Each structure stands twice: as C-alpha cells, then as structure tokens.
Coordinates of C-alpha atoms and ligand atoms in Angstrom, one line a residue:
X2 CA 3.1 18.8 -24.6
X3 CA 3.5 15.4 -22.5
X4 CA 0.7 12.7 -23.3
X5 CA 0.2 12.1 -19.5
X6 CA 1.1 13.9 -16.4
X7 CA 1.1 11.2 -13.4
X8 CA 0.3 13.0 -9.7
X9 CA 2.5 11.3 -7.0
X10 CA 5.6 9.8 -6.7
X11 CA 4.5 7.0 -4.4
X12 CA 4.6 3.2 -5.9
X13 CA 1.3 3.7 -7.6
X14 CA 2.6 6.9 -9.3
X15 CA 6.0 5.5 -10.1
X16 CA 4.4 1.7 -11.6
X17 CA 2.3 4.0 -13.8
X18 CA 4.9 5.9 -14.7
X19 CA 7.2 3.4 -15.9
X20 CA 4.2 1.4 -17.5
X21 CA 3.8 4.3 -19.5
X22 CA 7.2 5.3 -20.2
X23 CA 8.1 1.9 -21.6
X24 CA 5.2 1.9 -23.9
X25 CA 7.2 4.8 -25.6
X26 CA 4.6 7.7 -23.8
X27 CA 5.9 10.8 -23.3
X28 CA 5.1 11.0 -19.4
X29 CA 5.8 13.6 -16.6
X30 CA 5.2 12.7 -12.9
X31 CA 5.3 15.3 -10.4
X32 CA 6.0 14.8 -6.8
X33 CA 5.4 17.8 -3.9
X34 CA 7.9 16.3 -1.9
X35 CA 10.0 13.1 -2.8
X36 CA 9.6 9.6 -4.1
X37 CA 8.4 7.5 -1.6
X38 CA 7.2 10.4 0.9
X39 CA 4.3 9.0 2.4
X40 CA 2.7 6.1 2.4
X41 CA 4.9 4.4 -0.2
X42 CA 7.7 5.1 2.4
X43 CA 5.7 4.8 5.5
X44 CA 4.0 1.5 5.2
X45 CA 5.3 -2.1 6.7
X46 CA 5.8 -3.6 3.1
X47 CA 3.9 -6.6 3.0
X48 CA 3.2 -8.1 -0.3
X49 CA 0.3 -10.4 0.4
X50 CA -2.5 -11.8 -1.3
X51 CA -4.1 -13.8 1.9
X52 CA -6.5 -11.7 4.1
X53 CA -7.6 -9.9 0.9
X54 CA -11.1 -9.1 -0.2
X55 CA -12.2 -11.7 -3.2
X56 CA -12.3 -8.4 -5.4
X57 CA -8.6 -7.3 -4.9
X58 CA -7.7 -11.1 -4.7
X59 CA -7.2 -11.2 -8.7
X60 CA -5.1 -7.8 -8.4
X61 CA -3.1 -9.1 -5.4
X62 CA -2.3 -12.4 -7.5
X63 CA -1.5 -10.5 -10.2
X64 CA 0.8 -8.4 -8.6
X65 CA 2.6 -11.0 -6.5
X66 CA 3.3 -12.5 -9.9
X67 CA 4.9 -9.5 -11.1
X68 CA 6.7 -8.9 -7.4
X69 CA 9.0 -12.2 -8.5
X70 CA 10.7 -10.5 -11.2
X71 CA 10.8 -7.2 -10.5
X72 CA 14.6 -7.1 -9.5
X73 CA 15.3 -8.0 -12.8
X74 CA 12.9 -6.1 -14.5
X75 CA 13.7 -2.4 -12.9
X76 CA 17.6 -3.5 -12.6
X77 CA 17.3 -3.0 -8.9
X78 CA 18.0 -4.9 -5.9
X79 CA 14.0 -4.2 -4.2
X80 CA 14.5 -7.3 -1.4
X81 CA 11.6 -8.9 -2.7
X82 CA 11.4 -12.3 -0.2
X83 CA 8.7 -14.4 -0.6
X84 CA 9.0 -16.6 2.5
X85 CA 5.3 -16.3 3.4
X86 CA 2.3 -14.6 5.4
X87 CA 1.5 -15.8 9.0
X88 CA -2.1 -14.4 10.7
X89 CA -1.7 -15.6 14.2
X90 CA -4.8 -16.5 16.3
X91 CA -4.1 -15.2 20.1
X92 CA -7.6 -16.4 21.7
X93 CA -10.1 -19.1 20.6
X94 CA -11.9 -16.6 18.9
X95 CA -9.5 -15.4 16.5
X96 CA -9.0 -18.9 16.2
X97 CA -12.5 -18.9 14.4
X98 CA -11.5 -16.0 12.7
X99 CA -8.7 -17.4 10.7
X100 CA -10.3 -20.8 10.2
X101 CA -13.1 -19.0 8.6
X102 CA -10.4 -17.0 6.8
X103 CA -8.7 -20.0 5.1
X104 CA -12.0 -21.8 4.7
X105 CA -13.2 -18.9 2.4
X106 CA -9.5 -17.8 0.3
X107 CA -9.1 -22.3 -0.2
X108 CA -12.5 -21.4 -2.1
X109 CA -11.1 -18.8 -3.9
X110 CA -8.2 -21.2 -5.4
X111 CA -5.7 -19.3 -2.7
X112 CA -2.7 -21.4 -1.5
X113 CA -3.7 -21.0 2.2
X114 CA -3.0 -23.5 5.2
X115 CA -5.0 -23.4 8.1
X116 CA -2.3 -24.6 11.0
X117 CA -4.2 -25.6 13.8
X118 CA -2.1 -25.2 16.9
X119 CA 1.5 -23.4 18.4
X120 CA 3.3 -26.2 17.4
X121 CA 2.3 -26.1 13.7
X122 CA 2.9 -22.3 13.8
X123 CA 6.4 -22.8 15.4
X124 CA 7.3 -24.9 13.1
X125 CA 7.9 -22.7 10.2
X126 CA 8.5 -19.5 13.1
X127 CA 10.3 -20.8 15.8
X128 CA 10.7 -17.3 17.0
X129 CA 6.6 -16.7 17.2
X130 CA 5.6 -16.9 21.2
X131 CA 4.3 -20.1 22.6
X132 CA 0.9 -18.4 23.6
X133 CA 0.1 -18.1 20.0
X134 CA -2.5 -20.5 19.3
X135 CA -3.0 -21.0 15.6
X136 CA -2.6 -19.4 12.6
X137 CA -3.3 -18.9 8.7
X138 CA 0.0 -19.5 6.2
X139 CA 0.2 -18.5 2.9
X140 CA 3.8 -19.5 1.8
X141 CA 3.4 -17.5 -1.7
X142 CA 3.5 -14.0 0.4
X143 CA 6.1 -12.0 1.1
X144 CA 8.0 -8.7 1.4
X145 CA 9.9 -6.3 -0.2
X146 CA 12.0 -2.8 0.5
X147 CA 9.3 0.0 0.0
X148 CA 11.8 2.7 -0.4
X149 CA 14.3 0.5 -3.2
X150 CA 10.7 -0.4 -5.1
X151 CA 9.4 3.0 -5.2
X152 CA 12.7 4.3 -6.5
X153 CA 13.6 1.6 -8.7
X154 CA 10.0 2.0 -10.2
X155 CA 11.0 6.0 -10.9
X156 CA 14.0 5.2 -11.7
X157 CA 13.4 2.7 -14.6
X158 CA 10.5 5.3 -16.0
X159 CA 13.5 7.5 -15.9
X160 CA 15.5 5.4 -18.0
X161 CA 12.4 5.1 -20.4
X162 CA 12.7 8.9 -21.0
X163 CA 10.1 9.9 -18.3
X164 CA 10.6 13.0 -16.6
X165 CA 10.4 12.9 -12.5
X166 CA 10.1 16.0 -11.1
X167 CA 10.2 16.2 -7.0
X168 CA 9.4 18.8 -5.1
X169 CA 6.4 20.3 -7.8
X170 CA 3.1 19.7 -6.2
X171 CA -0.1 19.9 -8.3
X172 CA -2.5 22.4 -7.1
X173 CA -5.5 21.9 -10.0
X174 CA -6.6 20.0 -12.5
X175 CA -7.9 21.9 -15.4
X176 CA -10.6 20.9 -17.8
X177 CA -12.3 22.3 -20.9
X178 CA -15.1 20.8 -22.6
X179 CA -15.2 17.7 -19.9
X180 CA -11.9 17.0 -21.2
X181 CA -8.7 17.4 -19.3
X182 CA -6.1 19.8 -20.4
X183 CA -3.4 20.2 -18.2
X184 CA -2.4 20.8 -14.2
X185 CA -1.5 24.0 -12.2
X186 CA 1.6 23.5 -10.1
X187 CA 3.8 25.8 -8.5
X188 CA 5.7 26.1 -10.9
X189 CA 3.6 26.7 -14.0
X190 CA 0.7 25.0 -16.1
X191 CA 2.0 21.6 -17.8
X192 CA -0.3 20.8 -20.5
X193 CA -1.6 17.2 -20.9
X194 CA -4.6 15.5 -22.4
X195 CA -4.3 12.6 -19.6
X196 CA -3.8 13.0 -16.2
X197 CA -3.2 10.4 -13.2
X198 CA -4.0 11.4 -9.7
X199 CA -1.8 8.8 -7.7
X200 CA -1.7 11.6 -4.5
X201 CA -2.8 9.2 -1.9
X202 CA -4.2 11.0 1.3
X203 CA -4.3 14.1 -1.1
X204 CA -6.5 12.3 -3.8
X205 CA -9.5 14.1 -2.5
X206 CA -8.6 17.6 -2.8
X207 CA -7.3 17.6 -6.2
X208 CA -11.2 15.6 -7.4
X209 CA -13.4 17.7 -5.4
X210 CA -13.1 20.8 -7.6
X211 CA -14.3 18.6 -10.4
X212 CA -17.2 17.4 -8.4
X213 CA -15.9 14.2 -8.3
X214 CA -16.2 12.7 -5.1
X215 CA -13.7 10.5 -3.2
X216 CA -14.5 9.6 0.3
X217 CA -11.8 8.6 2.4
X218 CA -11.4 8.8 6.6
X219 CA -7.9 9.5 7.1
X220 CA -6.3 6.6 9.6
X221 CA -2.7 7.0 12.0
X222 CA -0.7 3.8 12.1
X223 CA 2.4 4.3 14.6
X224 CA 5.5 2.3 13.0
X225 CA 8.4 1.0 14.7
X226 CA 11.9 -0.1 13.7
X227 CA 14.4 -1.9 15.9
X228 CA 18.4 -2.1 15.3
X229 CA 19.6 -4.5 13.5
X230 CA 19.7 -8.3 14.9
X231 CA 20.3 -12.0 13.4
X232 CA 18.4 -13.3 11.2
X233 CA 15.3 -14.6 13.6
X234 CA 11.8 -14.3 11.4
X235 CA 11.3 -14.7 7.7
X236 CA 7.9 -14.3 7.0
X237 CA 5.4 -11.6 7.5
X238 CA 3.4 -11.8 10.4
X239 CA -0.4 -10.1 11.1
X240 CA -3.6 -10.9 13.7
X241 CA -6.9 -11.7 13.3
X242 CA -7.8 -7.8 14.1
X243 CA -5.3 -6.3 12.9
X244 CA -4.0 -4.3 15.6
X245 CA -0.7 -5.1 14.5
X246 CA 1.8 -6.3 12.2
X247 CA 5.7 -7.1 11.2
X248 CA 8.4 -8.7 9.6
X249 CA 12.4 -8.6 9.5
X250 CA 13.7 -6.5 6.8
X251 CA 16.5 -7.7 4.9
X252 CA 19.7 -6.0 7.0
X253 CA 18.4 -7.5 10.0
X254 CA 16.1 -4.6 11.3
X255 CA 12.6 -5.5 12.8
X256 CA 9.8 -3.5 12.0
X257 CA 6.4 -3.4 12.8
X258 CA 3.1 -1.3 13.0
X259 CA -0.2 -1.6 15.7
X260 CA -3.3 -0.9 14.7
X261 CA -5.2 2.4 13.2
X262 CA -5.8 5.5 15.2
X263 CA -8.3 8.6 13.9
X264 CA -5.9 11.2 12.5
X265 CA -8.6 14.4 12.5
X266 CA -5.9 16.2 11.6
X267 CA -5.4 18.0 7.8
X268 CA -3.9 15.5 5.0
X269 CA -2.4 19.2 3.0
X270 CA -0.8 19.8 6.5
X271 CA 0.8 16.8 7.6
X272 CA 4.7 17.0 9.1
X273 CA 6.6 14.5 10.6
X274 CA 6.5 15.9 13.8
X275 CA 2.3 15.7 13.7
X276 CA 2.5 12.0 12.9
X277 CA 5.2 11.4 15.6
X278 CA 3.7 8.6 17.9
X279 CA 4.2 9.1 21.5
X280 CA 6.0 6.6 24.0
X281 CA 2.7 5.6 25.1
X282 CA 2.0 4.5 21.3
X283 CA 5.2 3.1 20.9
X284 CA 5.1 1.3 24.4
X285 CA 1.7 -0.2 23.0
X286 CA 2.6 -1.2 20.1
X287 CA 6.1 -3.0 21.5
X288 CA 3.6 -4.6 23.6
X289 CA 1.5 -5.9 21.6
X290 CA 4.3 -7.0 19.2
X291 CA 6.4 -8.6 21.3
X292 CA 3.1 -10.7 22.9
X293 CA 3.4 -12.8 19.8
X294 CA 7.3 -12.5 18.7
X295 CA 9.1 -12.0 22.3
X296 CA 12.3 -11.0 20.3
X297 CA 10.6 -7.3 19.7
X298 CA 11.0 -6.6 23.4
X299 CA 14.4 -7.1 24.0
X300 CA 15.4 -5.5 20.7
X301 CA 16.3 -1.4 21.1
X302 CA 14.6 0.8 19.1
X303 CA 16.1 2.8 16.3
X304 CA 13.1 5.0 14.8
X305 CA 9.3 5.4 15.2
X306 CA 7.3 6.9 12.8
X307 CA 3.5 7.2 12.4
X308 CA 2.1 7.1 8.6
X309 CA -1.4 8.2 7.5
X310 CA -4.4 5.3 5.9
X311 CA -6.8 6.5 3.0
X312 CA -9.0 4.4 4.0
X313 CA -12.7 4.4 1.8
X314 CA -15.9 3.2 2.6
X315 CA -15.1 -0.5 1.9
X316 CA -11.9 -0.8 2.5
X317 CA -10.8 -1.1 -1.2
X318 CA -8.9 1.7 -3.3
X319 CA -10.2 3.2 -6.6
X320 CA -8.8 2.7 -9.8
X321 CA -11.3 4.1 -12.7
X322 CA -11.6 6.8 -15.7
X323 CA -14.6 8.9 -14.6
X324 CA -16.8 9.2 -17.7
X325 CA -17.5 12.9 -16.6
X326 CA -14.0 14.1 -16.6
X327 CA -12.4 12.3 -20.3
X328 CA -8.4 11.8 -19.7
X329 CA -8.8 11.3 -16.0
X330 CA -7.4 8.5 -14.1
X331 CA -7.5 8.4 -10.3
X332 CA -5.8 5.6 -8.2
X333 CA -6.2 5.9 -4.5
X334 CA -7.7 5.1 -1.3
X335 CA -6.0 1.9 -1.2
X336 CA -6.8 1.5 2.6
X337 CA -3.7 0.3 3.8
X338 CA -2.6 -2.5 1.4
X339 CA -1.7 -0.6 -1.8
X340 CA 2.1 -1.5 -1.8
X341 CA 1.5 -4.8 -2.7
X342 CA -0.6 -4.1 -5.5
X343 CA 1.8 -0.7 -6.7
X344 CA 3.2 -2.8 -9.8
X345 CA -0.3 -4.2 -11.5
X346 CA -1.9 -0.5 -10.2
X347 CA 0.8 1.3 -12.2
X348 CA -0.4 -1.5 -15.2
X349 CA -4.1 -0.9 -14.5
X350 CA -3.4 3.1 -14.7
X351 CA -1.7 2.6 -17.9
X352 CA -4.5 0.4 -19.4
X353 CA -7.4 3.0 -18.5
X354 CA -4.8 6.2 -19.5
X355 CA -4.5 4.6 -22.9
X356 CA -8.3 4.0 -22.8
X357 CA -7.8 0.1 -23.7
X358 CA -9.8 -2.2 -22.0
X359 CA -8.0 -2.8 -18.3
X360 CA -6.4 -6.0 -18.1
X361 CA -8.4 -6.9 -14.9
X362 CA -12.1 -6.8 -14.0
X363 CA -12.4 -3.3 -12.0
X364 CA -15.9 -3.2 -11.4
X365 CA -15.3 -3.4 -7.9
X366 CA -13.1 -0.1 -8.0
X367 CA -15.3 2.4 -10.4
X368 CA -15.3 6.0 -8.3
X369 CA -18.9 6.4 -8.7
X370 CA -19.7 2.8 -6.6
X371 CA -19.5 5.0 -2.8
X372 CA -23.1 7.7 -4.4
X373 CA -24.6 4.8 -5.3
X374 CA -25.6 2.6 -2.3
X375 CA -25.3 3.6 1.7
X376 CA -22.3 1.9 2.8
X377 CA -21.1 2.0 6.5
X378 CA -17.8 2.4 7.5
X379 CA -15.0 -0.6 7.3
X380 CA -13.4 -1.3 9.6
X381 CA -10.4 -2.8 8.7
X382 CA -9.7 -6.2 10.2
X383 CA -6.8 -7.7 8.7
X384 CA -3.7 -6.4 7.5
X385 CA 0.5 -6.7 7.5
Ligands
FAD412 C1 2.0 2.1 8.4 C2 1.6 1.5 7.1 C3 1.7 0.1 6.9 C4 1.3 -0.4 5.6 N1 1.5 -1.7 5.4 C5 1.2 -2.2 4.1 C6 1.6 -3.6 3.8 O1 2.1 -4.3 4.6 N2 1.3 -4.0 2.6 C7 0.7 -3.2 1.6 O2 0.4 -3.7 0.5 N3 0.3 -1.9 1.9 C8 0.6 -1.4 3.1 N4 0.3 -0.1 3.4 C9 -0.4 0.7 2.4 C10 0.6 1.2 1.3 O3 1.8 1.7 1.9 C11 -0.1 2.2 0.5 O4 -1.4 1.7 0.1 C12 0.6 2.5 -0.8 O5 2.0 2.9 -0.4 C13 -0.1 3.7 -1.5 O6 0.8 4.1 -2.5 P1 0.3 5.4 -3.3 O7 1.4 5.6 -4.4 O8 -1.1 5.2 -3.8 O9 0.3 6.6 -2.3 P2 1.5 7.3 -1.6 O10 2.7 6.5 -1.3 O11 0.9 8.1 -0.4 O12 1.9 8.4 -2.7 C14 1.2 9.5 -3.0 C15 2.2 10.6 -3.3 O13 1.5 11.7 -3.8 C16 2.2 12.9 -3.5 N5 1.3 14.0 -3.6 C17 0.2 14.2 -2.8 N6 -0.4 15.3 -3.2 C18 0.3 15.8 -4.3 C19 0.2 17.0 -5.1 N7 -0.9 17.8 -5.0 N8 1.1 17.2 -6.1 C20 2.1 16.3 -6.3 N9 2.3 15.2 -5.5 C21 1.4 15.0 -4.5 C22 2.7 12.6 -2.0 O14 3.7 13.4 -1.6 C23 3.0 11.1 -2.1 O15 4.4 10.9 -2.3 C24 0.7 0.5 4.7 C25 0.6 1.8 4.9 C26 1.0 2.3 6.1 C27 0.9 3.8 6.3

C-alpha cells in the first residue's frame, strides 16, 4: 500500500511529490491527463513576490528562495531568470495605485522601488512604451519555464522512486472512520492512509462528497504567444488592474495574458477547443499589450490559448488538513498565482501529510476560514 497518493500532476502535485519522495515515502501521483495540463501549463509563469497579499508574502519569499536553486536541485534546465517584476502605471490613477502598492510591501520588509516617471521605467525596459507613466520594481522577481518546472518536479520524484501515473484520474476519495483509506480511479482502488488533492479547478468535486466545502468561481484568461524575436524585455511586466500581463520567454518568444473573463462553463468538461479565445479576445488582448510594450504588435502570432482561474473568495489558495477528514491534504484555489509558490506548496503539503507542524504560518489558508465569516467576492487586481 503507498503512504500517500498525490491528485494532480500540476506543480503543486509534482513539488509534493518529490518533497515526499525524497523523504524516502512511498508516493503515487495520479494525473487524468498529463503533467502540466492545465493551469501548471497554461499560466504566464511569473515568479513574483511583489503585488502579493501580506499573507502569501512569507510563502512567496519562501519560494522565490527556493526558485534560485531549483536547476540544480531537480537536475533540470527550468529557465528560472530573476531579472525582476515591473507593475506599470498607465493613468494618474494607477499611478496612486502602485505608490500605495510599494508604500505598503517597503513595510513589509519587500525590496520594492517605487519609479516615479517613464524615464525611470525605461531605464531598466527600454522596450516599455513612452506613455507608460510610472511603475513598481521589484528586481528579486522573475520567471521561469512552467512546462520544464512541472516536469523536472515529476521527474526528480521519479528518480526518488515515486510512481507517476498520467492519464488515471481520481473519481473518489474514500473514508472509513473519518480517516482516509484510499481513492477510486479508473483504473481501480489504490489504497492510502494519506491523500493530497492538488486537482486545481477540479479540487471541488473530489471534497464535496466529503462535505467539505471549497468555493471557487472558475475565471478564463486568453494567452498569447508570439514567434520568436531578439532579446528585447527581461523582466516580467503587469498593471495596476490587472487586465494584463507578459514577459519574454527564454527562446525569444513573447507571451502574454489579458485579464479574467467568467468561464460558466463545467471545470470536469473543459477542452481545448472550449477555452479557445476568439480573434476578438486575442485582438484585445494584443491591444492592450502592445499599449505598454509596442514590440507585441508588430510581432506575429504563433498560438493562443485560454486557461481556467480557481479563484476563492479572497483571492488566496488553500493549503490545510481538515480535522474532519484525518490523512487529507488539499492544496488549491490558488487564484491565479500558484506557479510561483508550486515548490514551498509541494513543501507545505509534505509538512501537513506527515502531520508535522508546517514550516510556515497557514492560518490564512485553513479550508474552514470561507463558513466562517461572509466574504464578498475578490476581485483580482494585480497579477503577471
Ligand atoms: C493564464 C494564466 C496565467 C497565470 N500566471 C501566473 C503567474 O504569472 N504566476 C503565478 O505564480 N501563477 C500564475 N498562474 C496561476 C498558476 O498557473 C496556478 O496557480 C498553478 O499552476 C496551479 O497549479 P496546481 O498544481 O495547483 O493546479 P494545476 O496546474 O491546474 O494542476 C491540477 C492538475 O490536476 C489534474 N486533475 C484534476 N482533476 C483530477 C482528477 N480527478 N484525477 C487526477 N488528476 C486530476 C489536472 O489535470 C491538472 O493537471 C496563472 C494561471 C493562468 C491560467
């Protein structure tokens, strides 16, 4: 029987995973479809700490720490650049936005600039437009390949004798004696005394049987990515409302997201062809891109995408053991900025698997927090 059966082969799955495996666990992750299916492989890469909520701020940290060795430490080229985060300012009002922004993370003990006009901004960006007015920097940011990290992540649990299954989804969790004991797939029961949802957008679905609540409103993002050009932008650049976001990957390609959309459609029936933005999306988004970085416009288009947001109540994920289900760990609804965080998640998921004491305060991300208090709906105001 495997300790620990791990749901999802996204970055959160595939940290925990590994964590696991190299502590000598005997761990089994199953994956309905592939590594890196969904958002893991969907999402713009940003590996921020700026723009963060104070509670995710230590996580963030954390995990940028971790982000500057993790070549080394999963033997895999993952493109990690830390080159920094730009939030640009567009009209004197974002302007407040992001001067509020930095005044609040300095307090926080974040390495955050505040530069106060286009020439500042240019400066470190000469490709960012003239019209942009100020912006936020945070030179300890970065990016990373999300594909190569996710991999490299099941990979190296692979190495440490996990076993990775793709293609097997989970279809129920089943308990006895408010005690996990195994999972229903379809391919069979596996039998486990600890189990670790990591299924993103599907979270919900696999928690609701065991009356455990997880309330997430399921978000579009349309992505686009250009062909490959010169080296032109190095950091990672967002807005004050997030409607969008980008960066240059490492072979040259651009690629970049606008904002969220409503997606009323069913997370357990996605395709590709549901999520498929249309040239008025795309068009919007190239718009509103190239507006601040005037190299998006002239740059053809290789692939568009859209890719789904489980986004929760305020805007930050849950990580937690439910007392009323013992052996369960569930690690989702990170609401758009959970690829950053994948490698100390994947720790934090260990730490409450093992039931030791996590190795960061996660108060903040207990399951039971959205029954306990009304809380209206986040919007999301700053991402990339
Ligand atoms: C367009 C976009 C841009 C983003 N930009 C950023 C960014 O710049 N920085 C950042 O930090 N974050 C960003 N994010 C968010 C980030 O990508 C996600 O928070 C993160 O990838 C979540 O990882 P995960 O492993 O929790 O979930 P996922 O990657 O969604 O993995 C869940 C996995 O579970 C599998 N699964 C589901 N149900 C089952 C089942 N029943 N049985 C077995 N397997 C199952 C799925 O197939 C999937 O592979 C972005 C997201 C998007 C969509």
């Amino acid at each position: 029987m495997p300790d620990i059966v791990v749901i999802g082969g996204g970055i959160t799955g595939a940290a925990a995973a590994d964590a696991l495996a190299r502590e000598g666990h005997a761990v089994t992750l199953i994956e309905k479809s592939a590594i890196a299916a969904m958002a893991s492989g969907w999402t713009l890469g940003g590996v921020r700490q700026s723009g963060r909520d104070p509670a995710e701020l230590p996580l963030a940290r954390e995990a940028v720490a971790i982000w500057a060795g993790l070549t080394d430490m999963l033997g895999t080229d993952v493109e990690y650049r830390r080159k920094g985060n730009l939030r640009l300012a567009r009209t004197p009002a974002e302007v407040d936005v992001i001067r509020a922004l930095v005044a609040s993370q300095q307090t926080q003990g974040l390495d955050l600039e505040f530069l106060p006009d286009n020439a500042a901004v240019r400066a470190i960006a000469p490709a960012i437009s003239p019209s942009v007015l100020a912006a936020s920097f945070c030179p300890t940011d970065g990016h990373a390949n999300p594909i190569k990290a996710t991999q490299a992540f099941a990979q190296s649990a692979r190495r440490h004798r996990a076993t990775i299954r793709e293609g097997v989804a989970a279809r129920a969790i089943r308990v006895a004696h408010e005690r996990v004991t195994g999972v229903e797939t379809d391919i069979g029961f596996i039998a486990a005394d600890r189990i670790i949802v990591a299924a993103g957008v599907n979270a919900p679905e696999l928690l609701q049987p065991l009356g455990l609540d997880l309330p997430l409103s399921i978000k579009v993002v349309c992505v686009v990515q250009s062909e490959p050009l010169p080296p032109c932008f190095d950091q990672v650049f967002g807005v004050a409302n997030a409607d969008c976001a980008g960066r240059q990957e490492v072979d040259g390609r651009l690629r970049y997201t606008g904002g969220l959309d409503e997606w009323r459609g069913d997370p357990a029936q996605w395709t590709t062809d549901l999520l498929a933005p249309s040239a008025n999306e795309v068009r919007n988004v190239v718009g509103l891109v190239a507006h601040v970085l005037p190299v998006a416009r002239e740059t053809p288009i290789s692939r568009t995408w859209g890719g789904l947001i489980d986004l929760t109540p305020d805007a930050l994920p849950v990580i937690d053991s439910p007392d009323s289900v013992a052996g369960l760990v569930v690690a989702a609804g990170f609401s758009g900025h959970g690829f950053c965080l994948g490698p100390v998640s994947g720790l934090l998921c260990a730490d409450l698997a093992l039931g030791r004491a996590p190795r960061l305060d996660l108060c903040a991300f207990r399951l039971g927090r959205f029954g306990e208090r009304p809380m209206a709906p986040t919007e999301l105001t700053l991402h990339g």
